[in-house]
Structure formats: structure tokens, C-alpha cells
Coordinates of C-alpha atoms in Angstrom, one line a residue:
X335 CA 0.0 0.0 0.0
X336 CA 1.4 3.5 -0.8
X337 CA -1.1 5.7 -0.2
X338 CA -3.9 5.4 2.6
X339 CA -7.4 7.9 2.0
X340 CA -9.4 8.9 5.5
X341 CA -11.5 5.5 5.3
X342 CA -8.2 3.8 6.0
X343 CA -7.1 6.6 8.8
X344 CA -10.7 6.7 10.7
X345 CA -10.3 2.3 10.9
X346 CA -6.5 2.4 11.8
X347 CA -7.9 5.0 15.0
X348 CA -10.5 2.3 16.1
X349 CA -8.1 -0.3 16.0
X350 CA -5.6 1.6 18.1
X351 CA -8.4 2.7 20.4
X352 CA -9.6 -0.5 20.9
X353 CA -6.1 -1.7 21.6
X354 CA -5.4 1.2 24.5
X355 CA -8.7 0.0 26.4
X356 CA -7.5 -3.5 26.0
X357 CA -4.4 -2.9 27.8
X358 CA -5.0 0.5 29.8
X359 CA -5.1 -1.7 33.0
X360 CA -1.5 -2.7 32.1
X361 CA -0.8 0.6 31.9
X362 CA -2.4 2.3 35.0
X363 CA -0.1 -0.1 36.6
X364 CA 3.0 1.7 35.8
X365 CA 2.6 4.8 38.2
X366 CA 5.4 5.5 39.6
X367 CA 4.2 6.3 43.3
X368 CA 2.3 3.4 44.6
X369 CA -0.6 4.6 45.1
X370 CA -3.7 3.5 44.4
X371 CA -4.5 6.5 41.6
X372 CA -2.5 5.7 38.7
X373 CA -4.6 6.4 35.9
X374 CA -2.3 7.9 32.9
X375 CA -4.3 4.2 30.7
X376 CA -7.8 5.4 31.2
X377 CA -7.2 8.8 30.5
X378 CA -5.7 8.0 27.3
X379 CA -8.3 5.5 26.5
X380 CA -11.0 7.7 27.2
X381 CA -9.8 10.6 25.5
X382 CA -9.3 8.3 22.3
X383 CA -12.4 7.0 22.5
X384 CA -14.2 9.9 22.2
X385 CA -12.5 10.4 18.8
X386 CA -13.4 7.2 18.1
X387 CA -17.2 7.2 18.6
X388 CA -17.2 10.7 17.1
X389 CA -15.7 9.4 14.0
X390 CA -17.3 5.8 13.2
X391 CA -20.6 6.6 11.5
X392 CA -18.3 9.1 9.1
X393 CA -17.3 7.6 5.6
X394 CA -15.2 10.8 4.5
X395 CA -12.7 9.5 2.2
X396 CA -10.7 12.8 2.4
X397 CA -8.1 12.3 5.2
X398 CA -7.8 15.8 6.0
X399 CA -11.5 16.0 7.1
X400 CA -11.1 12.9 8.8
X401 CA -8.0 13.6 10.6
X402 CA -9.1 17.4 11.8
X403 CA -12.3 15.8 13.0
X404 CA -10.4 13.2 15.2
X405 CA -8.0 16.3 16.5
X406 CA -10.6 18.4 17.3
X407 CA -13.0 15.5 19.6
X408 CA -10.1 14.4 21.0
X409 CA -9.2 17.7 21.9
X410 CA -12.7 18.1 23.4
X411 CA -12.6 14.9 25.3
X412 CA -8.9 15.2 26.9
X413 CA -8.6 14.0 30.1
X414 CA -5.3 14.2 32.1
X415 CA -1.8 15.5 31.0
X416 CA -1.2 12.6 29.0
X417 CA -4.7 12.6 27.7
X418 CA -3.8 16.5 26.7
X419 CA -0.5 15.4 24.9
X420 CA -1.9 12.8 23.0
X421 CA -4.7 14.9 21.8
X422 CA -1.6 17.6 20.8
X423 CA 0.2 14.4 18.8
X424 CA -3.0 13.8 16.3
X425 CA -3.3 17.5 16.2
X426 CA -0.2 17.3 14.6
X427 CA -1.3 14.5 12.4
X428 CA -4.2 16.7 10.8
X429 CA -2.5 19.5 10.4
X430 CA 0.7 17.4 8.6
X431 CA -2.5 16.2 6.3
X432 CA -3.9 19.2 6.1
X433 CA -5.5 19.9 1.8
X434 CA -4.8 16.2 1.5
X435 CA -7.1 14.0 0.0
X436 CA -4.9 11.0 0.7
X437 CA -1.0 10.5 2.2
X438 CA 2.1 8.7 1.0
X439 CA 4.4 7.7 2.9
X440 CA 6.4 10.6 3.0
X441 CA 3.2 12.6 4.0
X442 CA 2.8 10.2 7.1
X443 CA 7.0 11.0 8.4
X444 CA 6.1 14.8 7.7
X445 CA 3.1 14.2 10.0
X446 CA 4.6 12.9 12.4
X447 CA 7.6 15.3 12.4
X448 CA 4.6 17.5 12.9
X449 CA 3.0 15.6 16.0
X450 CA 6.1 16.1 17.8
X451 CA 6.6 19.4 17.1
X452 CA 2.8 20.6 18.0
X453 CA 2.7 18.3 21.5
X454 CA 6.1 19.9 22.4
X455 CA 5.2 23.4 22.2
X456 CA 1.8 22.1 24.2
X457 CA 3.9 21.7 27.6
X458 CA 5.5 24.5 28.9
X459 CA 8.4 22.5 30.4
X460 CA 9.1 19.5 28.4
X461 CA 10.5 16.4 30.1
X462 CA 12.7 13.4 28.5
X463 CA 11.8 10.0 29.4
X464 CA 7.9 10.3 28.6
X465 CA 5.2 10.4 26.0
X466 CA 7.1 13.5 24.3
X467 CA 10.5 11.8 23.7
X468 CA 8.7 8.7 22.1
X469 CA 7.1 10.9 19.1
X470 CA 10.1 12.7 18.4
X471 CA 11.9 9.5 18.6
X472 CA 9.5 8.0 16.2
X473 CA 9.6 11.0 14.3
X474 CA 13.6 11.4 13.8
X475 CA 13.6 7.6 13.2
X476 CA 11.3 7.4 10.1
X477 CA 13.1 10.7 8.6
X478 CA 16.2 8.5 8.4
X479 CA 14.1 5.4 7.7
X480 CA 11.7 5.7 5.1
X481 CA 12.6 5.9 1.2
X482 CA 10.8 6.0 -2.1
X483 CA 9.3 2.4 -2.3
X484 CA 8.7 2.2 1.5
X485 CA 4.8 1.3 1.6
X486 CA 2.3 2.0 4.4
X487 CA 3.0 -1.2 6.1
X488 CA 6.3 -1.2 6.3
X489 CA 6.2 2.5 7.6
X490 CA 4.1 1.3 10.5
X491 CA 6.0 -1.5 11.2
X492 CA 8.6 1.2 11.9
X493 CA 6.8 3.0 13.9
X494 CA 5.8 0.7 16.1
X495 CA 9.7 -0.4 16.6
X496 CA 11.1 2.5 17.0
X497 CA 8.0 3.4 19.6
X498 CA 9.3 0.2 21.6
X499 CA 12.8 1.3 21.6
X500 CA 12.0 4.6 22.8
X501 CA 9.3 3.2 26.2
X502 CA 12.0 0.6 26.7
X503 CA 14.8 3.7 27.0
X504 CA 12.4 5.8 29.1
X505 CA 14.2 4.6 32.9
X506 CA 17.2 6.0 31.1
X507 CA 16.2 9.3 30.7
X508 CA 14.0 9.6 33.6
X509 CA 15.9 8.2 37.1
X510 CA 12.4 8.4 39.1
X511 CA 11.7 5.6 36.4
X512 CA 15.0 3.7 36.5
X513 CA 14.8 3.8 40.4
X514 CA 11.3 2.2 40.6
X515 CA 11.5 -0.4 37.7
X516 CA 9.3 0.7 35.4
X517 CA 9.1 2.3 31.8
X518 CA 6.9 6.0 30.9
X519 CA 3.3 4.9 31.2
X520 CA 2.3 7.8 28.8
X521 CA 4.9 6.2 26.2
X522 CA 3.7 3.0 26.8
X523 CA 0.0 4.2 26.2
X524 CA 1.2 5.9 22.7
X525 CA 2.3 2.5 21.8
X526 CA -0.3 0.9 22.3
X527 CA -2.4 2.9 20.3
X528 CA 0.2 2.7 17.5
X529 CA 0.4 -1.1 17.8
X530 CA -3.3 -1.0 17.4
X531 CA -3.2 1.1 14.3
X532 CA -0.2 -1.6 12.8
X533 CA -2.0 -4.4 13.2
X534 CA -4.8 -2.4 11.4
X535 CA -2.5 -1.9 8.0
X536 CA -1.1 -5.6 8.4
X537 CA -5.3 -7.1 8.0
X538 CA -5.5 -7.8 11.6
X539 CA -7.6 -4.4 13.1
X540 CA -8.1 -4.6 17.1
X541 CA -11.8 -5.6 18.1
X542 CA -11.9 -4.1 22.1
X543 CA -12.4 -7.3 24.4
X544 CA -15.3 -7.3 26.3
X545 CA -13.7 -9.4 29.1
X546 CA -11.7 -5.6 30.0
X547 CA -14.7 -3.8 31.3
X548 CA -14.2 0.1 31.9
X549 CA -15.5 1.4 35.8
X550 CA -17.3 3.9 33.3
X551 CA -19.2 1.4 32.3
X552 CA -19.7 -1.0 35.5
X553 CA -23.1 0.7 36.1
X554 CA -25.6 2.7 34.1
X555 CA -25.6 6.4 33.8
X556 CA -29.1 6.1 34.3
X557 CA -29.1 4.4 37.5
X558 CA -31.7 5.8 39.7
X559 CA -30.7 6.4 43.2
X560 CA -33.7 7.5 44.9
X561 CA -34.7 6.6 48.1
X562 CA -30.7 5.1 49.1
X563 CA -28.4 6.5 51.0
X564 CA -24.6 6.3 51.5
X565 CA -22.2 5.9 48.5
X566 CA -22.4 4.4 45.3
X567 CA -18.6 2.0 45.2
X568 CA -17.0 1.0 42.7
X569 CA -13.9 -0.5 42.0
X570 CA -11.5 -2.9 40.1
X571 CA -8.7 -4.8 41.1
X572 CA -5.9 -6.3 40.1
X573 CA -5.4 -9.8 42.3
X574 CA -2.1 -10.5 43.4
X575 CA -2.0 -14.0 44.6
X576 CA -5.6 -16.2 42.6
X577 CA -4.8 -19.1 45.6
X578 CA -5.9 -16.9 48.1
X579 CA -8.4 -15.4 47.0
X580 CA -11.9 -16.4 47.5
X581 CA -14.5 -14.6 46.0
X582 CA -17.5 -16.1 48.4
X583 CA -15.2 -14.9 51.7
X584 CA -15.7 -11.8 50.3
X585 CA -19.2 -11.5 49.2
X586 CA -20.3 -12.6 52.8
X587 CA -18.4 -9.8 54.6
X588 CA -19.4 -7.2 51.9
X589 CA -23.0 -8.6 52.6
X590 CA -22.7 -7.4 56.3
X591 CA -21.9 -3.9 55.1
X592 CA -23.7 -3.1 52.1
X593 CA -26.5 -3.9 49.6
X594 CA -27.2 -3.5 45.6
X595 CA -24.3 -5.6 45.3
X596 CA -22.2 -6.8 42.3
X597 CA -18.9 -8.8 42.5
X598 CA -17.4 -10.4 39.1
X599 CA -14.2 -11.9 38.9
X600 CA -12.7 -12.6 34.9
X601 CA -9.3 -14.2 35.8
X602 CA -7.2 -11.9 38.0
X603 CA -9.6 -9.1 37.8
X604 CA -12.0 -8.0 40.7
X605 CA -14.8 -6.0 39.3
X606 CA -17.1 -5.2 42.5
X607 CA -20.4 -2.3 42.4
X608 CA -21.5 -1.9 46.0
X609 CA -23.8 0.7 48.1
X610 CA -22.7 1.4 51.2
X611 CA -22.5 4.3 54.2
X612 CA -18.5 3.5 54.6
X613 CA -16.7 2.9 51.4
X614 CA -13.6 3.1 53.3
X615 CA -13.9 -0.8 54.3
X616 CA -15.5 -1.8 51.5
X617 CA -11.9 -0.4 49.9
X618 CA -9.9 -1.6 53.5
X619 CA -11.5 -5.1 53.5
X620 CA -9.2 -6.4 49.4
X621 CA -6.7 -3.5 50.4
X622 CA -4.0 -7.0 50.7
X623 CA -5.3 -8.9 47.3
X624 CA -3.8 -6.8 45.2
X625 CA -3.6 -3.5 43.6
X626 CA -6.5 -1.1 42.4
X627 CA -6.7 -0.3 39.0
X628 CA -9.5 1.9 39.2
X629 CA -12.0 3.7 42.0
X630 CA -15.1 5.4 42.0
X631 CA -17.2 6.5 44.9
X632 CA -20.2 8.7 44.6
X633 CA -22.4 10.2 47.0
X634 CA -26.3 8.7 46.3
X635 CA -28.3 11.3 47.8
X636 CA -26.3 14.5 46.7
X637 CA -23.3 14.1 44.5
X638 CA -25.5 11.7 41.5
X639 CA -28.1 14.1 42.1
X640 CA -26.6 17.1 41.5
X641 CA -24.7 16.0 38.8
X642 CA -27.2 15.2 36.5
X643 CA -29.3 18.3 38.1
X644 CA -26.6 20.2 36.5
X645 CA -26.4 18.3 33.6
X646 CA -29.4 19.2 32.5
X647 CA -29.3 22.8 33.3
X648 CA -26.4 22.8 30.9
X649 CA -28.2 21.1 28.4
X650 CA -31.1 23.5 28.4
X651 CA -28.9 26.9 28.6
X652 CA -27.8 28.3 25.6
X653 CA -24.7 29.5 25.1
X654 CA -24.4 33.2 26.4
X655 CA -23.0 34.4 22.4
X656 CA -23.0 38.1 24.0
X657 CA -20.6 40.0 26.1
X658 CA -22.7 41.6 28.6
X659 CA -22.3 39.0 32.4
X660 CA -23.7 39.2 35.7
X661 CA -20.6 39.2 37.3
X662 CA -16.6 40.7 36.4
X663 CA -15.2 37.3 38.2
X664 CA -16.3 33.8 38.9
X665 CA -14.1 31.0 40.2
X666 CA -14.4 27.4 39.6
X667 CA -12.3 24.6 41.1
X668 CA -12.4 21.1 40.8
X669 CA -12.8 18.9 43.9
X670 CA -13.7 15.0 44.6
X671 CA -15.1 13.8 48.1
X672 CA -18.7 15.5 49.0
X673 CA -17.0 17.3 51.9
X674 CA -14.6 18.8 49.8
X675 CA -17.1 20.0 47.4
X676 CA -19.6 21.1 49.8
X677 CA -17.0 22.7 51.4
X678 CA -15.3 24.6 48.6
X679 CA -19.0 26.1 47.4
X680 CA -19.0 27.9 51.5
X681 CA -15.6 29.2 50.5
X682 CA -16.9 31.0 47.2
X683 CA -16.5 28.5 44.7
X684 CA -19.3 29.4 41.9
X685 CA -18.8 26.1 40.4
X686 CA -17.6 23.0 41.3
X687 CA -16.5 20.1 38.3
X688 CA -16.8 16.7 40.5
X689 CA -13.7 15.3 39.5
X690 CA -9.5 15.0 41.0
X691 CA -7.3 11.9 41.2
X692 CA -8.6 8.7 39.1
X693 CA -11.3 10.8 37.3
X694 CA -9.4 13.5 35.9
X695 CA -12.4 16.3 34.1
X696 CA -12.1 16.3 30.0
X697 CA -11.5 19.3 28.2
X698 CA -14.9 19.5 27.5
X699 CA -15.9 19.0 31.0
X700 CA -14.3 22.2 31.5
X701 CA -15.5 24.1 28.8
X702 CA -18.9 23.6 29.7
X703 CA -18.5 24.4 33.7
X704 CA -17.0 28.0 32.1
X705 CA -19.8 28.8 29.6
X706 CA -22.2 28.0 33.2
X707 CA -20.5 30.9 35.4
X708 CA -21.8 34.2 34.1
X709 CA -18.9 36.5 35.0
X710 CA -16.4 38.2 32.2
X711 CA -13.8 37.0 34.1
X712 CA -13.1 32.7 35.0
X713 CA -10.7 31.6 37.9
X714 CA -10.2 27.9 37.5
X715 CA -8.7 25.9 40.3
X716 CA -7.4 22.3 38.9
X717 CA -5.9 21.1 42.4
X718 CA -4.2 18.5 40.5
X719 CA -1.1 18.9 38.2
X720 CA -3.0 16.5 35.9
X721 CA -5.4 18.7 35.3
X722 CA -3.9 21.7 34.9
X723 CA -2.9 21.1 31.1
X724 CA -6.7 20.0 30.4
X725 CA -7.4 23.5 31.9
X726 CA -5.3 25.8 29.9
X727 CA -6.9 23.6 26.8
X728 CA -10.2 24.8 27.7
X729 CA -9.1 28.5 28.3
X730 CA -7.8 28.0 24.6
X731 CA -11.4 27.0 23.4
X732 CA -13.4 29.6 25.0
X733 CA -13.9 32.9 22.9
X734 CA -16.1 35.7 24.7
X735 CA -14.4 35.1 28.1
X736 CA -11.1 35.5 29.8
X737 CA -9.8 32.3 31.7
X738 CA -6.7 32.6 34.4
X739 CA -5.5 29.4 35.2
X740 CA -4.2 29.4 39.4
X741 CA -2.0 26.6 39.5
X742 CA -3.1 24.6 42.1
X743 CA -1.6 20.9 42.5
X744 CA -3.7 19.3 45.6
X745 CA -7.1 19.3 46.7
X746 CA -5.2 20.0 50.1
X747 CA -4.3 23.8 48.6
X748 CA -7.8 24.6 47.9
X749 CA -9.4 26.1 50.4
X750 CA -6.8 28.2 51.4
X751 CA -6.8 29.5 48.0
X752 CA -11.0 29.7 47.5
X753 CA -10.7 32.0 50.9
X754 CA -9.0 34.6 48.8
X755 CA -11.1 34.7 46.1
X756 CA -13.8 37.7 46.2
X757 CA -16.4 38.7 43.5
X758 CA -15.6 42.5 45.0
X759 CA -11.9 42.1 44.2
X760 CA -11.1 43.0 40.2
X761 CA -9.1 40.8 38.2
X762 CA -5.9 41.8 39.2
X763 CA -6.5 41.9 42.5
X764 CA -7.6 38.5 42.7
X765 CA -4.9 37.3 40.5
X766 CA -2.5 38.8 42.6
X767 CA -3.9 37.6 45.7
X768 CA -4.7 33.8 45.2
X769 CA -1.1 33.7 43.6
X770 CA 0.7 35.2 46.7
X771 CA -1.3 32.4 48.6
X772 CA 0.0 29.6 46.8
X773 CA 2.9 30.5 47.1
X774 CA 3.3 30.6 50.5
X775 CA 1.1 27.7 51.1
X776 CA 2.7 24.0 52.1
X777 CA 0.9 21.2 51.5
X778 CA 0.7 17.7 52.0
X779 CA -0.7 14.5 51.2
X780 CA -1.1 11.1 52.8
X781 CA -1.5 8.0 51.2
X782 CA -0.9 4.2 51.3
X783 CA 1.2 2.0 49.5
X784 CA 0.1 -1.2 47.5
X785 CA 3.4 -2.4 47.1
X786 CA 7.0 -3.2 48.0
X787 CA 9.2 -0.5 46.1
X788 CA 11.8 1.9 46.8
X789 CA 11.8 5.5 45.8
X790 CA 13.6 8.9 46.6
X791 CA 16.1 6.5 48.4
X792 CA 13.1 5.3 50.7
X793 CA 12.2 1.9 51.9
X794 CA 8.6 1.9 51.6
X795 CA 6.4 -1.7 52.4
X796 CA 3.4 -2.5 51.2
X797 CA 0.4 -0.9 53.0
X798 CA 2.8 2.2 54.8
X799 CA 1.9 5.3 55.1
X800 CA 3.5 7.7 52.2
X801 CA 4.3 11.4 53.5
X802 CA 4.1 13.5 50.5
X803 CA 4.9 16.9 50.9
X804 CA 4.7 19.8 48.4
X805 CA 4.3 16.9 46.0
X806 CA 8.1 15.4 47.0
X807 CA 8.1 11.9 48.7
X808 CA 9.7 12.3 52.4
X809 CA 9.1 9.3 54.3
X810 CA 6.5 6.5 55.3
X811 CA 5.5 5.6 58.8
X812 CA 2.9 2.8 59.8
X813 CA -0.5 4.4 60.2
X814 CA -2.2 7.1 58.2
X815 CA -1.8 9.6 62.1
X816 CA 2.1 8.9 62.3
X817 CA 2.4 9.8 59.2
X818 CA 0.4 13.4 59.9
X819 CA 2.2 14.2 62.9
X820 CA 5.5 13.4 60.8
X821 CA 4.4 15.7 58.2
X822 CA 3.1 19.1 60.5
X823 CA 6.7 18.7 62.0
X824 CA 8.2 19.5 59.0
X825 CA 5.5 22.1 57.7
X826 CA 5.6 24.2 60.3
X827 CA 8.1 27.2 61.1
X828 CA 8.3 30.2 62.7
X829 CA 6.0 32.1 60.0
X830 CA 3.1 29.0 60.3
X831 CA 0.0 30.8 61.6
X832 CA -3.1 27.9 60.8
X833 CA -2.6 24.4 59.6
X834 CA -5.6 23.1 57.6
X835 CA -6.6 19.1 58.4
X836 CA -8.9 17.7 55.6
X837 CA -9.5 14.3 56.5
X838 CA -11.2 11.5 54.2
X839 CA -13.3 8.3 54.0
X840 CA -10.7 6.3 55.6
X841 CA -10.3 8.5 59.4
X842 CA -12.4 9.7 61.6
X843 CA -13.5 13.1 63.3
X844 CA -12.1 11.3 66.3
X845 CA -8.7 10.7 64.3
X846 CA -8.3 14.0 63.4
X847 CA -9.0 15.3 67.2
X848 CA -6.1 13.4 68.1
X849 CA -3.8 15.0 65.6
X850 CA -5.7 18.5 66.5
X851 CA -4.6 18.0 70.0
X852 CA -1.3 17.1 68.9
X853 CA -0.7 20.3 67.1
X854 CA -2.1 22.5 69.5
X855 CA 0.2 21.5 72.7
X856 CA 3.1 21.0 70.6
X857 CA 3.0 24.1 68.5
X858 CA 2.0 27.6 68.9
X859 CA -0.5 27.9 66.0
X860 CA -4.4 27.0 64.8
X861 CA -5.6 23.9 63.8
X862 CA -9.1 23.7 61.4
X863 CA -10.0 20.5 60.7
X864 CA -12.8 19.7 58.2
X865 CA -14.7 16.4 56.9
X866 CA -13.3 16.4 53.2
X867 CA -14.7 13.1 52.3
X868 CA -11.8 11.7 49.5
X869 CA -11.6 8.4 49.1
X870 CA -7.7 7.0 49.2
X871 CA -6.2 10.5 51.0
X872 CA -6.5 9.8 55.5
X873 CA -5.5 13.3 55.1
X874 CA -4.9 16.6 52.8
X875 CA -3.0 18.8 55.5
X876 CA -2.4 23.1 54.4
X877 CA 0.3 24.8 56.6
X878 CA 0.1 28.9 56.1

């Protein structure tokens, strides 16, 4: 084959979609802090996939058409920094096919010269060893590899070697990779989707296996949840050791704490849909089988409520086309955990997108949350560095208002932020102002491992306590309060007027006392604690 028309590019994208939610489990598994978050697979997958369901009714033989339509839904459905990226590479795909009817060869290394150039300038700093060094390895590679009678296949093939060579060189690039044993789950997810897109060229396209069943999918949208209380739980895992596990053990003890139940097991993979008032030890109770590869936990009465409340007030509001708003500023911040939501609409919050860790917002998620606040002005708050790229996307895509993106990287930085928001302050002043915060601002995050690794230098065991602080790994201690009290003794100093205690699912009011009390007779500052709800997180903990 020499040349390949849009028909060919649109089924070549199925088949690499179909291959990334195949093996996005696989690659969840790769992140590089063992926590039970990593979700770089399923933000790929997803943000793929709405390309793909965009584009399979269309029959468009012109491949620029084809390939701008692809760029622009995956654009819209980006989720994550990696989802971002990857919607950047096929960017750089339509515009390297641009006024083409049909490629060569040559058109497909010139595009992909193109992807790398495009998802380069997308990241303000660029760093070796992940998704970005694989296409401009790929990219260089097929410059020195392709010729004149080089078909289509053989180009792919290509690809997809040079694509393993580059994942397979990432721990070299990257030492946080090299010291924990594991290659650039971005790269790996580019791969996949390549592989997918080989096999497409070779006759042998990628059906997706229903066996690998999404969380997205583990329970209907429509599920109607009147009349229950608690949380909706779900979750999948990945089982460690099949000989110990024993999936009626399990159902008997999650029969004593829950209802509406749902537990599948396809080989090593626990799929389990539960409603209960502590999802904490539905989580606790197969904490030791294994490692999660995905978890969702919403709240019945409110959180599902107000989601689709608000999903329907979006549906029925027009777009506002014209430049007259009620307000000059609105702020809108993205929070997971009910507390942490409820809590950051008393702080000022105009609008909260209920989303964070393991279910990253899309592009589009954000779009529409900034066409809903009627101000001139829009303050987002990501409070996660894997959603900060998704946000300066959507400040991109939105015309007829301004969008100022405060950095935030934790949901522990939030409301400490939120606090200095005010619809009374102009822009500047409240530019200047939540800025100044966050930069004073420490914060911290607790977490438990689900394996044996060791990172930073640091011994950590399976089920310790990680103490994270300002994002940076410094230690582990054996319960989730240790690890608090080792944190606020290296938070505080001589300028530390309030620490901030945030505590989740997993502690109690009565666990956070203790660490209250702690502080108080110990230091000489204030302690506010608040019910935040997350799942995963004992504790987000703000020192200012």
C-alpha cells in the first residue's frame, strides 16, 4: 500500500483505540508512586475513544476532514496531562494532512515530524523520558528510515519499533523511572495505540475485548438512586495471589456492610459495584489482594443528584453568544469527596466540576463548567497537576471570556486559595492575591502504598503510610496519624499561623482530634479541621 485515504485513517484509530482499552489496565499499573491512583491508561483511552465514537458513522474519504475531526474530539474529550498530549500528537497529524485527500508515505513522516513538534510546544516544560521523547523519537527515526518504495505497512512497522525502543529507553532518561522499575506509562499508552493502528495496516484491526470492562461502564448512567443512602462504590482490582483469594469470603463480609451488590471476577480481575454508608472498608477489606486499578465513589443522595441536576441545566442553557455577564469574576475549582465539594461552594466556589485523582475532568468537561459561570472574568482551580494542562486547553477554546488558570496541584491547597477569592476584588486583585497564597502555602498528602518499592532513596512496604509533601516523597510511617504528625513537623516554622486538616473516607473526626490536640500542645498555631470526604487520602493537611 502507498497511499492510505481517510477510510483507511478513521479504521486504523478504532483499532488503536480498541487496543489502549485493552491494555490501559496494564498501563495504570505503571505509576510510579504506589498509590492506588495511577490512571495515565484510562485517561488515554477515554480521550481516544471519544475520537473514536465521534468518527465511526463518518465515511469521509478525504483524510484531511477525517484527521481534523479526530483532532478536534479528542481535543474536546482530553482528560489528564497525558490525555492533553496525546490529543496535541493527532493535532499534529491533521495539520501534517492538512489539503490532503490522501497520504504517502512521505506525508505520514512529515506528520509525524509535525505531532512532535505541536505536542512539544503544548507543555510549557518539556521532560525526557515520557510520551514527548517517544514521538520525536519516532519522528527522527522514520526521517532517516523511510525511502521512495517504502509502503504504508512497512512505515508502520517502523513506527511501532522505533515506539518500543524509545518506552523501553524511558528509565534511562527519567531516574524516578530507573529507580522504581518501570518504563513512561504515557509512552507506553502511545504505543499501544500505534500497535493498534499496525495491526490495522497488516489485515488484523483490534476488536476491544469485552472481558476488560471500563469502571465507566460497570453501572448505568441512568441508574436511579432514589430513596438510598450512602455511596455508590465501585472498583476494580488487580489480584495479586488467585490461591488466596476467595471470591464467596468476600461477598459474605461485603453482605454485612452493604446492599445493591455486584462482585465479578474474569481471571485476575475483581470487578465489584456496592452501596454502602463506609466505602472506606469496602476499599480496607481487598486492600491486601492486590492493587486497584481503578476507584469510584459517589455520594447517592447528593453528589449523583446534582450532577445530572446540573447536567441538565447545561443542556437546556444556551450558550451566552454576547458580552454583557452578571458578574466581572467567577471562580471554579475542581474537587472529589462531597466534603470537599460542599466545602469549597461555602468558600466562594461558583462552580464545582466533581472530579480529581482517578477521574481526571475532560477538556470539555471544562468548557462547559466556564460557559455555566456568568462572569467576564473565570478563575479555575485544577488542584491536580494532571489537570492543569486540560485547563489551559479549555481557556484556549473559550472565545467571549477571559480564563486565568491558578496553578493549584492538591485538593489539600484549595481552600486556602478559595478563601482569597472575592467577587468585589477586580481581576488583578484577585490574580495577585490567590497567587501570593499559593505560594506561601505548604501542602501535604497522605497515602498508602500497595506495594513493596523503593523511591527517593526510601524503603517503603506494602500498606505504609507515604508522607508527600509539596508533591516530594519524604518518608512512610505505619499508620495514616504517624504519618500526619511526621508531616506538621516538618510544615511548620516560625512564619506557620493555621494548619488546615482535611481528612477522608478512611479517618475519623475522632482521628483528626487526636492530631488536633497534637498540634495545638506541641506548636503555637491554629488547627481547622474539616470532613473532606476523598476516598484513598486519610489526610490533605495546608500549613500557612
Amino acid at each position: 500500500m502507498k497511499k492510505i485515504n481517510g477510510i483507511e485513517w478513521k479504521n486504523a484509530l478504532i483499532s488503536g483505540a480498541n487496543n489502549i482499552e485493552n491494555k490501559k489496565n496494564a498501563i495504570n499499573a505503571l505509576n510510579v508512586f504506589p498509590v492506588p491512583d495511577g490512571d495515565t491508561g484510562s485517561n488515554m483511552a477515554m480521550t481516544i475513544s471519544t475520537a473514536k465514537n465521534a468518527i465511526s458513522n463518518i465515511n469521509d474519504a478525504n483524510i484531511a476532514n477525517v484527521a481534523k475531526a479526530i483532532s478536534t474530539n479528542m481535543l474536546l474529550g482530553a482528560r489528564g496531562n497525558s490525555g492533553v498530549i496525546l490529543s496535541q500528537i493527532f493535532k499534529g497529524f491533521a495539520n501534517g494532512f492538512a489539503n490532503k485527500n490522501e497520504i504517502t508515505t512521505f506525508d505520514l513522516v512529515e506528520a509525524f515530524v509535525s505531532a512532535a513538534k505541536v505536542a512539544y510546544t503544548a507543555v510549557l516544560k518539556p521532560i525526557e523520558g515520557t510520551i514527548l521523547t517517544v514521538i520525536r523519537e519516532i519522528s527522527e527515526g522514520l526521517k532517516e528510515q523511510v525511502l521512495s518504495n517504502t509502503t504504508i505497512e512497512e512505515a508502520f512497522e517502523n513506527i511501532v519499533k522505533l515506539a518500543r525502543q524509545s518506552c523501553d529507553k524511558t528509565p534511562e532518561l527519567l531516574s524516578i523511572l530507573k529507580e522504581v522499575g518501570v518504563t513512561d506509562s504515557g509512552g507506553e499508552g502511545l504505543y499501544a495505540i500505534l500497535e493498534g493502528m499496525n495491526a490495522y495496516f497488516h489485515g488484523k484491526p483490534v476488536t476491544q475485548n469485552d472481558g476488560v470492562e471500563t469502571i465507566d461502564k460497570f453501572i448505568s448512567d441512568s441508574e436511579v438512586y432514589s430513596g438510598e443512602f450512602g455511596y455508590c462504590t465501585e472498583f476494580i482490582l488487580e489480584i495479586d495471589k488467585l490461591d488466596k483469594f476467595n471470591k464467596d469470603d468476600l461477598v459474605k463480609k461485603y453482605e454485612k456492610i452493604g446492599n445493591s451488590m455486584v462482585v465479578v471476577q474474569d481471571e485476575n480481575f475483581l470487578k465489584v459495584h456496592i452501596h454502602t454508608k463506609r466505602p472506606g472498608n469496602v476499599l480496607t477489606t481487598v486492600n491486601s489482594l492486590g492493587q486497584f486499578v481503578k476507584i469510584k465513589i459517589e455520594n447517592m443522595t447528593i453528589q449523583a443528584n446534582n450532577s445530572k441536576e446540573n447536567s441538565y441545566k447545561l443542556n437546556e442553557q444556551k450558550q451566552n453568544s454576547q458580552n454583557s455577564f452578571a458578574k466581572k469574576v467567577g471562580l471554579i475549582s475542581c474537587n472529589t469527596g462531597q466534603g470537599l465539594i460542599e466545602l469549597a461552594k461555602e468558600f466562594g466556589v461558583n462552580y464545582v466540576i466533581e472530579g480529581g485523582q482517578t477521574n481526571n475532568p475532560s477538556t470539555q468537561d471544562l468548557v462547559n463548567a466556564i460557559e455555566q459561570v456568568d462572569a467576564k472574568t473565570i478563575f479555575i482551580l485544577p488542584n491536580n497537576s494532571n489537570i492543569i494542562l486540560s485547563a489551559q486547553q479549555a481557556a484556549t477554546i473559550v472565545r467571549n471570556k477571559k480564563v486565568i488558570i491558578i496553578p493549584t496541584k492538591s485538593q489539600a491547597q484549595c481552600l486556602s486559595v478559595a478563601m482569597n477569592f472575592s467577587e468585589e476584588n477586580s481581576v488583578d486583585e484577585n490574580e495577585s492575591q490567590m497567587n501570593k497564597v499559593l505560594k506561601t502555602i505548604k501542602y501535604a498528602e497522605i497515602a498508602p502504598s500497595i506495594k513493596d518499592v523503593k523511591l527517593e532513596g526510601i524503603k517503603i512496604k506494602k500498606n505504609d503510610f507515604m508522607c508527600m509533601l509539596n508533591n516530594k516523597l519524604i518518608g512512610v510511617e505505619k499508620t495514616y496519624n504517624q504519618a500526619a504528625k511526621h508531616l506538621v513537623g516538618k510544615m511548620i516554622n516560625k512564619n506557620t499561623e493555621i494548619i488546615t486538616l482535611i481528612y477522608g473516607q478512611d479517618a475519623s473526626e475522632e482521628d483528626a482530634n487526636e492530631i488536633k490536640e497534637f498540634i495545638e500542645t506541641t506548636y503555637d498555631v491554629e488547627v481547622a479541621i474539616y470532613s473532606g470526604g476523598q476516598a484513598i487520602y486519610p489526610y490533605y493537611i495546608c500549613a500557612e
